[in-house]
Short mmCIF file of N, CA, C and O in Angstrom, two decimals:
data_model
loop_
_atom_site.label_atom_id
_atom_site.label_comp_id
_atom_site.label_asym_id
_atom_site.label_seq_id
_atom_site.Cartn_x
_atom_site.Cartn_y
_atom_site.Cartn_z
N MET A 220 0.84 -1.18 0.00
CA MET A 220 0.00 0.00 0.00
C MET A 220 0.88 1.24 0.00
O MET A 220 1.79 1.36 0.81
N LEU A 221 0.63 2.15 -0.89
CA LEU A 221 1.37 3.40 -0.94
C LEU A 221 0.75 4.40 0.03
O LEU A 221 -0.46 4.52 0.13
N ARG A 222 1.58 5.13 0.69
CA ARG A 222 1.12 6.16 1.62
C ARG A 222 1.73 7.48 1.23
O ARG A 222 2.86 7.54 0.78
N SER A 223 0.98 8.55 1.44
CA SER A 223 1.53 9.86 1.15
C SER A 223 2.51 10.27 2.25
O SER A 223 2.51 9.71 3.33
N VAL A 224 3.35 11.24 1.96
CA VAL A 224 4.34 11.73 2.90
C VAL A 224 3.65 12.19 4.18
O VAL A 224 2.63 12.87 4.15
N GLY A 225 4.16 11.79 5.31
CA GLY A 225 3.62 12.22 6.58
C GLY A 225 2.51 11.34 7.11
O GLY A 225 2.05 11.51 8.22
N GLN A 226 2.08 10.37 6.33
CA GLN A 226 1.00 9.49 6.77
C GLN A 226 1.59 8.36 7.58
O GLN A 226 2.48 7.65 7.13
N THR A 227 1.12 8.19 8.79
CA THR A 227 1.55 7.08 9.62
C THR A 227 0.34 6.42 10.23
O THR A 227 -0.71 7.04 10.37
N ARG A 228 0.49 5.18 10.58
CA ARG A 228 -0.59 4.44 11.21
C ARG A 228 -0.33 4.41 12.71
O ARG A 228 0.81 4.27 13.15
N LEU A 229 -1.39 4.53 13.49
CA LEU A 229 -1.25 4.40 14.93
C LEU A 229 -1.05 2.93 15.26
O LEU A 229 -1.74 2.07 14.71
N ALA A 230 -0.13 2.65 16.17
CA ALA A 230 0.17 1.27 16.51
C ALA A 230 -1.08 0.55 16.98
O ALA A 230 -1.79 1.02 17.87
N GLY A 231 -1.35 -0.59 16.35
CA GLY A 231 -2.46 -1.41 16.77
C GLY A 231 -3.82 -0.99 16.30
O GLY A 231 -4.78 -1.73 16.43
N SER A 232 -3.96 0.22 15.75
CA SER A 232 -5.29 0.68 15.39
C SER A 232 -5.56 0.61 13.90
O SER A 232 -6.70 0.54 13.49
N GLY A 233 -4.51 0.67 13.09
CA GLY A 233 -4.69 0.69 11.65
C GLY A 233 -5.22 2.02 11.14
O GLY A 233 -5.55 2.15 9.98
N GLU A 234 -5.31 3.02 12.01
CA GLU A 234 -5.84 4.31 11.61
C GLU A 234 -4.73 5.30 11.30
O GLU A 234 -3.72 5.35 11.98
N ASP A 235 -4.95 6.08 10.28
CA ASP A 235 -4.03 7.14 9.87
C ASP A 235 -3.96 8.19 10.98
O ASP A 235 -5.00 8.69 11.43
N SER A 236 -2.77 8.52 11.43
CA SER A 236 -2.62 9.48 12.52
C SER A 236 -3.15 10.87 12.15
O SER A 236 -3.60 11.61 13.01
N ARG A 237 -3.12 11.20 10.84
CA ARG A 237 -3.67 12.49 10.41
C ARG A 237 -5.17 12.53 10.66
O ARG A 237 -5.71 13.55 11.07
N ALA A 238 -5.84 11.42 10.40
CA ALA A 238 -7.28 11.35 10.64
C ALA A 238 -7.59 11.50 12.12
O ALA A 238 -8.55 12.16 12.50
N THR A 239 -6.75 10.90 12.95
CA THR A 239 -6.93 11.02 14.40
C THR A 239 -6.79 12.47 14.84
O THR A 239 -7.59 12.97 15.64
N GLU A 240 -5.78 13.16 14.30
CA GLU A 240 -5.57 14.58 14.63
C GLU A 240 -6.75 15.43 14.18
O GLU A 240 -7.21 16.30 14.90
N LEU A 241 -7.22 15.17 12.96
CA LEU A 241 -8.34 15.95 12.44
C LEU A 241 -9.60 15.69 13.24
O LEU A 241 -10.33 16.61 13.58
N ARG A 242 -9.85 14.44 13.58
CA ARG A 242 -11.03 14.10 14.38
C ARG A 242 -11.00 14.82 15.73
O ARG A 242 -12.00 15.39 16.17
N ALA A 243 -9.84 14.82 16.38
CA ALA A 243 -9.70 15.48 17.68
C ALA A 243 -9.90 16.99 17.55
O ALA A 243 -10.57 17.62 18.39
N ALA A 244 -9.32 17.58 16.51
CA ALA A 244 -9.42 19.03 16.32
C ALA A 244 -10.86 19.45 16.02
O ALA A 244 -11.35 20.44 16.57
N VAL A 245 -11.53 18.69 15.17
CA VAL A 245 -12.93 19.00 14.85
C VAL A 245 -13.80 18.85 16.09
O VAL A 245 -14.64 19.70 16.38
N SER A 246 -13.56 17.80 16.85
CA SER A 246 -14.33 17.58 18.07
C SER A 246 -14.15 18.72 19.06
O SER A 246 -15.11 19.22 19.66
N ARG A 247 -12.91 19.17 19.22
CA ARG A 247 -12.63 20.29 20.14
C ARG A 247 -13.36 21.56 19.70
O ARG A 247 -14.01 22.22 20.51
N LEU A 248 -13.25 21.90 18.41
CA LEU A 248 -13.90 23.12 17.95
C LEU A 248 -15.41 23.01 18.05
O LEU A 248 -16.08 23.98 18.41
N ARG A 249 -15.96 21.84 17.78
CA ARG A 249 -17.41 21.65 17.92
C ARG A 249 -17.85 21.88 19.38
O ARG A 249 -18.85 22.53 19.63
N ARG A 250 -17.09 21.32 20.32
CA ARG A 250 -17.41 21.50 21.74
C ARG A 250 -17.32 22.96 22.15
O ARG A 250 -18.20 23.48 22.84
N GLU A 251 -16.24 23.62 21.73
CA GLU A 251 -16.06 25.02 22.10
C GLU A 251 -17.11 25.92 21.45
O GLU A 251 -17.61 26.86 22.08
N LEU A 252 -17.48 25.61 20.24
CA LEU A 252 -18.53 26.36 19.55
C LEU A 252 -19.87 26.15 20.24
O LEU A 252 -20.62 27.11 20.47
N ALA A 253 -20.16 24.92 20.62
CA ALA A 253 -21.42 24.63 21.32
C ALA A 253 -21.48 25.34 22.67
O ALA A 253 -22.56 25.77 23.10
N GLY A 254 -20.34 25.47 23.32
CA GLY A 254 -20.30 26.12 24.63
C GLY A 254 -20.14 27.62 24.59
O GLY A 254 -20.21 28.28 25.63
N HIS A 255 -19.95 28.17 23.40
CA HIS A 255 -19.76 29.62 23.29
C HIS A 255 -21.10 30.32 23.53
O HIS A 255 -22.08 30.04 22.84
N PRO A 256 -21.13 31.23 24.50
CA PRO A 256 -22.41 31.81 24.90
C PRO A 256 -23.03 32.82 23.93
O PRO A 256 -24.22 33.07 23.97
N VAL A 257 -22.22 33.37 23.07
CA VAL A 257 -22.71 34.42 22.18
C VAL A 257 -23.08 33.82 20.82
O VAL A 257 -22.30 33.07 20.22
N ASP A 258 -24.29 34.14 20.37
CA ASP A 258 -24.70 33.69 19.05
C ASP A 258 -24.15 34.68 18.03
O ASP A 258 -24.06 35.87 18.30
N PHE A 259 -23.76 34.19 16.87
CA PHE A 259 -23.27 35.07 15.81
C PHE A 259 -23.86 34.56 14.49
O PHE A 259 -24.24 33.40 14.37
N PRO A 260 -23.96 35.44 13.50
CA PRO A 260 -24.73 35.15 12.29
C PRO A 260 -24.30 33.89 11.52
O PRO A 260 -25.15 33.21 10.97
N ASP A 261 -23.03 33.58 11.50
CA ASP A 261 -22.55 32.46 10.69
C ASP A 261 -22.28 31.19 11.49
O ASP A 261 -21.61 30.28 11.01
N ARG A 262 -22.79 31.12 12.68
CA ARG A 262 -22.58 29.96 13.54
C ARG A 262 -23.04 28.67 12.85
O ARG A 262 -22.36 27.65 12.89
N GLY A 263 -24.19 28.72 12.20
CA GLY A 263 -24.72 27.55 11.51
C GLY A 263 -23.80 27.05 10.40
O GLY A 263 -23.66 25.84 10.19
N ILE A 264 -23.17 27.99 9.70
CA ILE A 264 -22.22 27.61 8.65
C ILE A 264 -21.05 26.85 9.26
O ILE A 264 -20.64 25.80 8.74
N ALA A 265 -20.52 27.36 10.35
CA ALA A 265 -19.40 26.70 11.01
C ALA A 265 -19.80 25.30 11.47
O ALA A 265 -19.05 24.33 11.26
N GLU A 266 -20.96 25.17 12.07
CA GLU A 266 -21.43 23.87 12.55
C GLU A 266 -21.61 22.90 11.38
O GLU A 266 -21.22 21.73 11.48
N ASP A 267 -22.19 23.37 10.28
CA ASP A 267 -22.39 22.51 9.11
C ASP A 267 -21.06 22.03 8.53
O ASP A 267 -20.91 20.85 8.18
N GLU A 268 -20.10 22.93 8.41
CA GLU A 268 -18.82 22.56 7.81
C GLU A 268 -17.99 21.67 8.74
O GLU A 268 -17.25 20.81 8.27
N LEU A 269 -18.13 21.85 10.04
CA LEU A 269 -17.48 20.93 10.97
C LEU A 269 -18.08 19.54 10.83
O LEU A 269 -17.36 18.53 10.90
N ALA A 270 -19.38 19.47 10.59
CA ALA A 270 -20.03 18.18 10.36
C ALA A 270 -19.51 17.54 9.07
O ALA A 270 -19.30 16.32 9.01
N VAL A 271 -19.27 18.35 8.05
CA VAL A 271 -18.71 17.84 6.79
C VAL A 271 -17.32 17.25 7.04
O VAL A 271 -17.01 16.14 6.58
N LEU A 272 -16.47 17.98 7.77
CA LEU A 272 -15.13 17.47 8.06
C LEU A 272 -15.20 16.17 8.87
O LEU A 272 -14.47 15.22 8.59
N ALA A 273 -16.08 16.14 9.86
CA ALA A 273 -16.22 14.93 10.68
C ALA A 273 -16.66 13.74 9.83
O ALA A 273 -16.16 12.63 10.00
N ALA A 274 -17.59 13.98 8.92
CA ALA A 274 -18.07 12.90 8.05
C ALA A 274 -16.97 12.41 7.12
O ALA A 274 -16.83 11.20 6.88
N MET A 275 -16.17 13.33 6.59
CA MET A 275 -15.09 12.93 5.68
C MET A 275 -14.06 12.08 6.41
O MET A 275 -13.60 11.06 5.88
N VAL A 276 -13.69 12.49 7.60
CA VAL A 276 -12.67 11.73 8.33
C VAL A 276 -13.24 10.39 8.78
O VAL A 276 -12.53 9.38 8.77
N ALA A 277 -14.51 10.33 9.09
CA ALA A 277 -15.13 9.06 9.47
C ALA A 277 -15.22 8.11 8.28
O ALA A 277 -15.12 6.90 8.44
N GLY A 278 -15.37 8.68 7.09
CA GLY A 278 -15.44 7.88 5.88
C GLY A 278 -14.11 7.30 5.45
O GLY A 278 -14.06 6.40 4.61
N GLY A 279 -13.02 7.81 5.97
CA GLY A 279 -11.71 7.25 5.71
C GLY A 279 -10.95 7.79 4.51
O GLY A 279 -9.77 7.54 4.37
N GLN A 280 -11.60 8.53 3.62
CA GLN A 280 -10.92 9.07 2.45
C GLN A 280 -11.27 10.54 2.27
O GLN A 280 -12.00 10.90 1.36
N PRO A 281 -10.75 11.41 3.13
CA PRO A 281 -11.07 12.83 3.00
C PRO A 281 -10.57 13.41 1.68
O PRO A 281 -9.48 13.07 1.21
N GLU A 282 -11.37 14.25 1.08
CA GLU A 282 -11.01 14.94 -0.15
C GLU A 282 -10.34 16.25 0.24
O GLU A 282 -10.99 17.14 0.81
N ILE A 283 -9.06 16.38 -0.07
CA ILE A 283 -8.28 17.54 0.38
C ILE A 283 -8.87 18.86 -0.10
O ILE A 283 -9.03 19.78 0.71
N PRO A 284 -9.25 19.02 -1.37
CA PRO A 284 -9.84 20.31 -1.78
C PRO A 284 -11.12 20.64 -1.00
O PRO A 284 -11.34 21.78 -0.62
N ARG A 285 -11.93 19.63 -0.73
CA ARG A 285 -13.18 19.87 0.01
C ARG A 285 -12.86 20.20 1.47
O ARG A 285 -13.53 21.02 2.09
N MET A 286 -11.84 19.55 2.03
CA MET A 286 -11.44 19.86 3.40
C MET A 286 -10.99 21.31 3.51
O MET A 286 -11.35 22.02 4.45
N ARG A 287 -10.22 21.75 2.52
CA ARG A 287 -9.74 23.14 2.54
C ARG A 287 -10.88 24.12 2.37
O ARG A 287 -10.89 25.18 3.00
N ARG A 288 -11.86 23.79 1.55
CA ARG A 288 -13.03 24.65 1.38
C ARG A 288 -13.78 24.76 2.71
O ARG A 288 -14.18 25.85 3.13
N SER A 289 -13.98 23.63 3.37
CA SER A 289 -14.65 23.65 4.67
C SER A 289 -13.88 24.48 5.67
O SER A 289 -14.47 25.26 6.42
N LEU A 290 -12.56 24.34 5.68
CA LEU A 290 -11.73 25.12 6.59
C LEU A 290 -11.90 26.61 6.34
O LEU A 290 -12.05 27.39 7.28
N LEU A 291 -11.91 27.02 5.08
CA LEU A 291 -12.10 28.44 4.76
C LEU A 291 -13.46 28.94 5.22
O LEU A 291 -13.58 30.05 5.76
N LEU A 292 -14.48 28.14 5.02
CA LEU A 292 -15.82 28.55 5.46
C LEU A 292 -15.91 28.65 6.97
O LEU A 292 -16.51 29.57 7.52
N ILE A 293 -15.29 27.70 7.66
CA ILE A 293 -15.28 27.73 9.12
C ILE A 293 -14.51 28.95 9.62
O ILE A 293 -14.99 29.68 10.50
N ALA A 294 -13.35 29.20 9.03
CA ALA A 294 -12.54 30.36 9.43
C ALA A 294 -13.31 31.66 9.20
O ALA A 294 -13.29 32.57 10.04
N GLY A 295 -14.00 31.76 8.08
CA GLY A 295 -14.80 32.95 7.81
C GLY A 295 -15.95 33.10 8.78
O GLY A 295 -16.32 34.22 9.15
N ALA A 296 -16.50 31.99 9.21
CA ALA A 296 -17.65 32.03 10.12
C ALA A 296 -17.26 32.35 11.56
O ALA A 296 -17.98 33.07 12.25
N VAL A 297 -16.12 31.81 12.02
CA VAL A 297 -15.76 32.00 13.43
C VAL A 297 -14.51 32.83 13.63
O VAL A 297 -14.11 33.08 14.76
N GLY A 298 -13.91 33.29 12.54
CA GLY A 298 -12.64 34.00 12.62
C GLY A 298 -12.64 35.22 13.50
O GLY A 298 -11.63 35.58 14.08
N SER A 299 -13.79 35.88 13.64
CA SER A 299 -13.85 37.09 14.46
C SER A 299 -14.10 36.78 15.93
O SER A 299 -14.11 37.69 16.76
N VAL A 300 -14.31 35.53 16.27
CA VAL A 300 -14.55 35.13 17.66
C VAL A 300 -13.22 34.65 18.24
O VAL A 300 -12.83 33.50 18.07
N SER A 301 -12.54 35.56 18.91
CA SER A 301 -11.17 35.28 19.36
C SER A 301 -11.10 34.09 20.33
O SER A 301 -10.10 33.38 20.34
N ALA A 302 -12.15 33.85 21.08
CA ALA A 302 -12.14 32.73 22.02
C ALA A 302 -12.03 31.39 21.30
O ALA A 302 -11.56 30.41 21.88
N LEU A 303 -12.44 31.33 20.04
CA LEU A 303 -12.38 30.09 19.28
C LEU A 303 -11.10 29.96 18.45
O LEU A 303 -10.88 28.94 17.80
N GLY A 304 -10.25 30.97 18.49
CA GLY A 304 -9.04 31.00 17.69
C GLY A 304 -8.12 29.80 17.88
O GLY A 304 -7.68 29.19 16.89
N PRO A 305 -7.78 29.42 19.12
CA PRO A 305 -6.88 28.27 19.29
C PRO A 305 -7.46 26.96 18.74
O PRO A 305 -6.74 26.18 18.11
N ALA A 306 -8.74 26.74 18.94
CA ALA A 306 -9.36 25.52 18.41
C ALA A 306 -9.43 25.56 16.89
O ALA A 306 -9.22 24.54 16.22
N LEU A 307 -9.69 26.72 16.32
CA LEU A 307 -9.70 26.87 14.87
C LEU A 307 -8.30 26.61 14.30
O LEU A 307 -8.16 25.92 13.28
N MET A 308 -7.27 27.10 14.96
CA MET A 308 -5.90 26.87 14.52
C MET A 308 -5.56 25.38 14.56
O MET A 308 -4.88 24.86 13.66
N GLN A 309 -6.07 24.67 15.54
CA GLN A 309 -5.82 23.23 15.63
C GLN A 309 -6.47 22.51 14.43
O GLN A 309 -5.87 21.59 13.86
N VAL A 310 -7.66 22.94 14.02
CA VAL A 310 -8.31 22.35 12.85
C VAL A 310 -7.47 22.64 11.61
O VAL A 310 -7.22 21.75 10.79
N ARG A 311 -7.02 23.86 11.48
CA ARG A 311 -6.18 24.23 10.32
C ARG A 311 -4.93 23.37 10.26
O ARG A 311 -4.56 22.86 9.20
N GLN A 312 -4.26 23.21 11.38
CA GLN A 312 -3.04 22.42 11.41
C GLN A 312 -3.32 20.96 11.06
O GLN A 312 -2.54 20.31 10.36
N ALA A 313 -4.46 20.45 11.51
CA ALA A 313 -4.83 19.07 11.19
C ALA A 313 -5.12 18.90 9.70
O ALA A 313 -4.73 17.90 9.10
N VAL A 314 -5.80 19.86 9.11
CA VAL A 314 -6.07 19.81 7.67
C VAL A 314 -4.74 19.88 6.90
O VAL A 314 -4.54 19.15 5.93
N ASP A 315 -3.82 20.71 7.36
CA ASP A 315 -2.52 20.85 6.70
C ASP A 315 -1.72 19.55 6.71
O ASP A 315 -0.86 19.34 5.85
N LEU A 316 -1.98 18.66 7.65
CA LEU A 316 -1.28 17.38 7.69
C LEU A 316 -1.56 16.54 6.45
O LEU A 316 -0.77 15.68 6.09
N PHE A 317 -2.67 16.80 5.79
CA PHE A 317 -3.05 16.04 4.60
C PHE A 317 -2.36 16.52 3.33
O PHE A 317 -2.50 15.91 2.28
N GLY A 318 -1.65 17.63 3.41
CA GLY A 318 -0.91 18.11 2.26
C GLY A 318 -0.91 19.61 2.20
O GLY A 318 -1.76 20.28 2.79
N GLU A 319 0.07 20.12 1.50
CA GLU A 319 0.21 21.56 1.35
C GLU A 319 -0.96 22.15 0.58
O GLU A 319 -1.51 21.51 -0.29
N ALA A 320 -1.25 23.38 0.90
CA ALA A 320 -2.26 24.12 0.14
C ALA A 320 -1.74 24.31 -1.26
O ALA A 320 -0.55 24.57 -1.47
N PRO A 321 -2.61 24.16 -2.26
CA PRO A 321 -2.15 24.36 -3.64
C PRO A 321 -1.71 25.80 -3.86
O PRO A 321 -2.28 26.73 -3.33
N ARG A 322 -0.65 25.94 -4.64
CA ARG A 322 -0.13 27.27 -4.97
C ARG A 322 -0.97 27.85 -6.10
O ARG A 322 -1.74 27.15 -6.74
N GLY A 323 -0.77 29.12 -6.39
CA GLY A 323 -1.51 29.78 -7.45
C GLY A 323 -1.36 29.08 -8.79
O GLY A 323 -0.39 28.38 -9.04
N ARG A 324 -2.37 29.22 -9.61
CA ARG A 324 -2.34 28.58 -10.93
C ARG A 324 -1.39 29.31 -11.86
O ARG A 324 -1.23 30.50 -11.79
N GLY A 325 -0.87 28.54 -12.79
CA GLY A 325 -0.05 29.14 -13.82
C GLY A 325 1.33 28.83 -13.64
O GLY A 325 2.34 29.02 -13.79
#
């Protein structure tokens, strides 16, 4: 089986460590978002896109372009809520484990 650079399996689990990191990061941001006392206009977008990321990682074959799109939508939705910044950064770092962001075209 070929693996991409940086992909490792957790001992005994057969699971990709990147998926484990992404699952943990998404779970943390979902918890912090649920516990955030202030409602904001794009909260639903963030919740929906976190659900998309969770479903992709549960399915075992996340689509990197779709993961990055979800990350951008989540960042746009919660980026102004500084209390969620560390959890959002953890999601970004977990998505980055799947590969570099594509560079400009041309």
